[in-house]
GROMACS .gro file of C-alpha atoms in nm:
model
  196
    1MET     CA    1   9.526   8.886   7.398
    2LYS     CA    2   9.191   8.720   7.476
    3ILE     CA    3   9.331   8.393   7.336
    4LYS     CA    4   9.634   8.415   7.569
    5ILE     CA    5   9.410   8.472   7.871
    6LEU     CA    6   9.185   8.182   7.767
    7PHE     CA    7   9.492   7.959   7.726
    8PHE     CA    8   9.615   8.051   8.076
    9GLY     CA    9   9.269   7.983   8.220
   10ILE     CA   10   9.251   7.636   8.063
   11PHE     CA   11   9.609   7.558   8.166
   12THR     CA   12   9.531   7.665   8.524
   13LEU     CA   13   9.231   7.434   8.542
   14PHE     CA   14   9.441   7.150   8.401
   15ALA     CA   15   9.717   7.216   8.656
   16LEU     CA   16   9.460   7.224   8.938
   17PHE     CA   17   9.320   6.893   8.817
   18LEU     CA   18   9.666   6.732   8.799
   19VAL     CA   19   9.775   6.847   9.140
   20GLY     CA   20   9.438   6.806   9.306
   21CYS     CA   21   9.502   7.146   9.454
   22SER     CA   22   9.231   7.329   9.643
   23THR     CA   23   9.116   7.674   9.533
   24GLU     CA   24   9.258   7.816   9.857
   25LYS     CA   25   9.601   7.666   9.785
   26PHE     CA   26   9.585   7.793   9.427
   27ASN     CA   27   9.498   8.146   9.546
   28GLU     CA   28   9.783   8.127   9.797
   29TYR     CA   29  10.029   8.036   9.517
   30VAL     CA   30   9.900   8.310   9.287
   31ASN     CA   31   9.905   8.579   9.556
   32LYS     CA   32  10.255   8.490   9.674
   33ALA     CA   33  10.401   8.468   9.322
   34THR     CA   34  10.238   8.796   9.220
   35GLU     CA   35  10.355   8.970   9.538
   36GLU     CA   36  10.714   8.847   9.489
   37LYS     CA   37  10.719   8.953   9.125
   38LEU     CA   38  10.571   9.296   9.198
   39GLU     CA   39  10.818   9.360   9.482
   40ALA     CA   40  11.112   9.270   9.257
   41THR     CA   41  10.970   9.477   8.972
   42GLU     CA   42  10.904   9.782   9.190
   43GLN     CA   43  11.261   9.770   9.320
   44GLU     CA   44  11.394   9.744   8.965
   45GLN     CA   45  11.168  10.029   8.850
   46ARG     CA   46  11.295  10.255   9.130
   47GLU     CA   47  11.650  10.191   9.011
   48LEU     CA   48  11.579  10.226   8.638
   49LEU     CA   49  11.307  10.487   8.614
   50THR     CA   50  11.503  10.808   8.656
   51LEU     CA   51  11.540  11.111   8.433
   52ASP     CA   52  11.913  11.042   8.385
   53ASN     CA   53  11.848  10.681   8.279
   54PHE     CA   54  11.570  10.792   8.044
   55LYS     CA   55  11.810  11.034   7.873
   56SER     CA   56  12.096  10.783   7.861
   57VAL     CA   57  11.888  10.494   7.723
   58SER     CA   58  11.707  10.717   7.471
   59LYS     CA   59  12.042  10.844   7.339
   60LYS     CA   60  12.163  10.484   7.297
   61PHE     CA   61  11.854  10.415   7.086
   62GLY     CA   62  11.937  10.716   6.868
   63TYR     CA   63  11.690  10.968   7.008
   64GLU     CA   64  11.763  11.339   7.026
   65ILE     CA   65  11.709  11.473   7.379
   66GLU     CA   66  11.558  11.812   7.457
   67ASP     CA   67  11.492  11.958   7.804
   68VAL     CA   68  11.183  12.179   7.795
   69LYS     CA   69  11.263  12.501   7.981
   70ASP     CA   70  10.950  12.713   7.942
   71PHE     CA   71  10.651  12.569   8.121
   72ASP     CA   72  10.437  12.737   8.386
   73LEU     CA   73  10.329  12.441   8.593
   74GLU     CA   74  10.456  12.441   8.951
   75CYS     CA   75  10.341  12.082   8.997
   76ILE     CA   76  10.591  11.958   8.735
   77LYS     CA   77  10.963  11.941   8.811
   78SER     CA   78  11.083  11.874   8.456
   79ILE     CA   79  10.973  11.785   8.104
   80THR     CA   80  11.215  11.607   7.873
   81LEU     CA   81  11.155  11.510   7.511
   82ALA     CA   82  11.318  11.225   7.321
   83LYS     CA   83  11.265  11.257   6.943
   84LYS     CA   84  11.351  11.038   6.647
   85LYS     CA   85  11.195  11.023   6.299
   86ASN     CA   86  10.824  10.959   6.352
   87CYS     CA   87  10.849  10.908   6.727
   88LYS     CA   88  10.829  11.146   7.023
   89ILE     CA   89  10.846  11.054   7.391
   90GLN     CA   90  10.754  11.308   7.660
   91PHE     CA   91  10.895  11.231   8.005
   92TYR     CA   92  10.738  11.424   8.295
   93GLU     CA   93  10.883  11.427   8.645
   94THR     CA   94  10.611  11.564   8.873
   95LYS     CA   95  10.610  11.690   9.233
   96ASN     CA   96  10.417  11.385   9.356
   97ASN     CA   97  10.221  11.074   9.253
   98GLU     CA   98   9.887  11.257   9.254
   99VAL     CA   99  10.000  11.497   8.980
  100ALA     CA  100  10.126  11.207   8.764
  101ILE     CA  101   9.796  11.021   8.816
  102ASN     CA  102   9.600  11.332   8.712
  103LEU     CA  103   9.808  11.365   8.393
  104PHE     CA  104   9.747  10.997   8.319
  105ASN     CA  105   9.371  11.030   8.374
  106LEU     CA  106   9.346  11.336   8.147
  107ASP     CA  107   9.518  11.154   7.861
  108LYS     CA  108   9.323  10.837   7.932
  109LYS     CA  109   9.000  11.030   7.858
  110ASP     CA  110   9.155  11.160   7.536
  111PHE     CA  111   9.263  10.807   7.435
  112GLU     CA  112   8.911  10.675   7.496
  113LYS     CA  113   8.763  10.956   7.285
  114GLN     CA  114   9.007  10.889   6.998
  115TYR     CA  115   8.933  10.516   7.016
  116GLU     CA  116   8.557  10.574   6.996
  117GLU     CA  117   8.589  10.823   6.709
  118ALA     CA  118   8.803  10.588   6.495
  119LYS     CA  119   8.508  10.378   6.382
  120SER     CA  120   8.623  10.298   6.028
  121LEU     CA  121   8.994  10.243   6.104
  122SER     CA  122   9.160   9.933   6.242
  123LYS     CA  123   9.218   9.998   6.610
  124SER     CA  124   9.314   9.837   6.940
  125LYS     CA  125   9.340   9.956   7.298
  126ILE     CA  126   9.508   9.777   7.590
  127GLU     CA  127   9.472   9.913   7.941
  128VAL     CA  128   9.634   9.761   8.248
  129GLY     CA  129   9.689   9.965   8.563
  130GLY     CA  130   9.899  10.272   8.490
  131HIS     CA  131   9.962  10.177   8.128
  132ILE     CA  132   9.749  10.225   7.817
  133SER     CA  133   9.851  10.158   7.458
  134LEU     CA  134   9.641  10.268   7.164
  135GLU     CA  135   9.676  10.178   6.796
  136ILE     CA  136   9.464  10.353   6.536
  137GLY     CA  137   9.558  10.288   6.175
  138ASN     CA  138   9.935  10.341   6.157
  139ASN     CA  139   9.949  10.554   6.474
  140PHE     CA  140  10.076  10.410   6.801
  141LYS     CA  141  10.044  10.587   7.137
  142GLU     CA  142  10.122  10.485   7.493
  143ILE     CA  143  10.094  10.647   7.832
  144TYR     CA  144  10.255  10.527   8.154
  145GLN     CA  145  10.221  10.649   8.509
  146ILE     CA  146  10.463  10.509   8.764
  147ASN     CA  147  10.512  10.685   9.098
  148ASN     CA  148  10.572  11.055   9.023
  149TYR     CA  149  10.663  10.993   8.657
  150PHE     CA  150  10.432  11.024   8.359
  151ILE     CA  151  10.536  10.922   8.006
  152TYR     CA  152  10.350  11.004   7.685
  153LEU     CA  153  10.456  10.846   7.357
  154GLU     CA  154  10.344  10.916   6.999
  155SER     CA  155  10.481  10.710   6.711
  156ASP     CA  156  10.397  10.508   6.405
  157LYS     CA  157  10.360  10.131   6.436
  158SER     CA  158  10.693  10.062   6.266
  159SER     CA  159  10.876  10.179   6.581
  160LYS     CA  160  10.668   9.967   6.822
  161LYS     CA  161  10.923   9.688   6.885
  162GLU     CA  162  11.207   9.933   6.945
  163ILE     CA  163  10.991  10.140   7.180
  164LYS     CA  164  10.903   9.833   7.389
  165LYS     CA  165  11.274   9.752   7.425
  166LEU     CA  166  11.353  10.111   7.521
  167PHE     CA  167  11.067  10.125   7.772
  168LYS     CA  168  11.178   9.800   7.935
  169LYS     CA  169  11.530   9.942   7.982
  170ILE     CA  170  11.391  10.250   8.158
  171GLY     CA  171  11.166  10.049   8.392
  172CYS     CA  172  10.829  10.059   8.214
  173TYR     CA  173  10.704   9.703   8.205
  174ASP     CA  174  10.417   9.551   8.016
  175SER     CA  175  10.165   9.450   8.285
  176PHE     CA  176  10.059   9.145   8.085
  177SER     CA  177  10.422   9.023   8.080
  178LEU     CA  178  10.437   9.065   8.459
  179PHE     CA  179  10.120   8.858   8.489
  180CYS     CA  180  10.272   8.585   8.267
  181ASP     CA  181  10.592   8.580   8.474
  182SER     CA  182  10.391   8.548   8.797
  183PHE     CA  183  10.173   8.281   8.641
  184SER     CA  184  10.475   8.077   8.530
  185LYS     CA  185  10.602   8.080   8.892
  186VAL     CA  186  10.264   7.948   9.007
  187ILE     CA  187  10.271   7.668   8.749
  188GLY     CA  188  10.626   7.582   8.860
  189LYS     CA  189  10.501   7.543   9.218
  190PHE     CA  190  10.214   7.326   9.095
  191PHE     CA  191  10.451   7.085   8.924
  192LYS     CA  192  10.679   7.071   9.230
  193GLU     CA  193  10.371   6.968   9.431
  194LEU     CA  194  10.279   6.714   9.165
  195PHE     CA  195  10.616   6.537   9.173
  196LYS     CA  196  10.673   6.542   9.553
   0.00000   0.00000   0.00000
């Protein structure tokens, strides 16, 4: 990931050089492209990220769905599990954003502890906004917090590609991909300026 960010940084400087664009103009392009992409993404997430869509998409991917009935937390509306082989997804619909953020922060601390304790194993951790993914050995975990939804995933690495496809279909987007999409819009504007 560091190599990708370095590549984008170098490409940005090259584009600035070609266009002769000021830093202010560059910031204006970046801010506008990011804002447009986030607005479109948030609208799409509102449409896709629902309990019904989570159940429907998970079933299409071959997951068994289970609604958890016995839980004593008034701040949570529903808990739904999607299970398949070595993979389990927990989908929480909470009363409000604050509850979902608190759930995210609790598991974030646990992820950080697991990452620090796994000294001898191969490991990686990616954190962007309300999304953290953690790989330790063959184990793969992710947590998402979007609005009043919180999602906790446990799997082995062999299911990683399928999980990313499933998550995209339910409105959970990789923040780095969003950044790349926004960045490509900015570069497009640079080249339009260049060939005016």
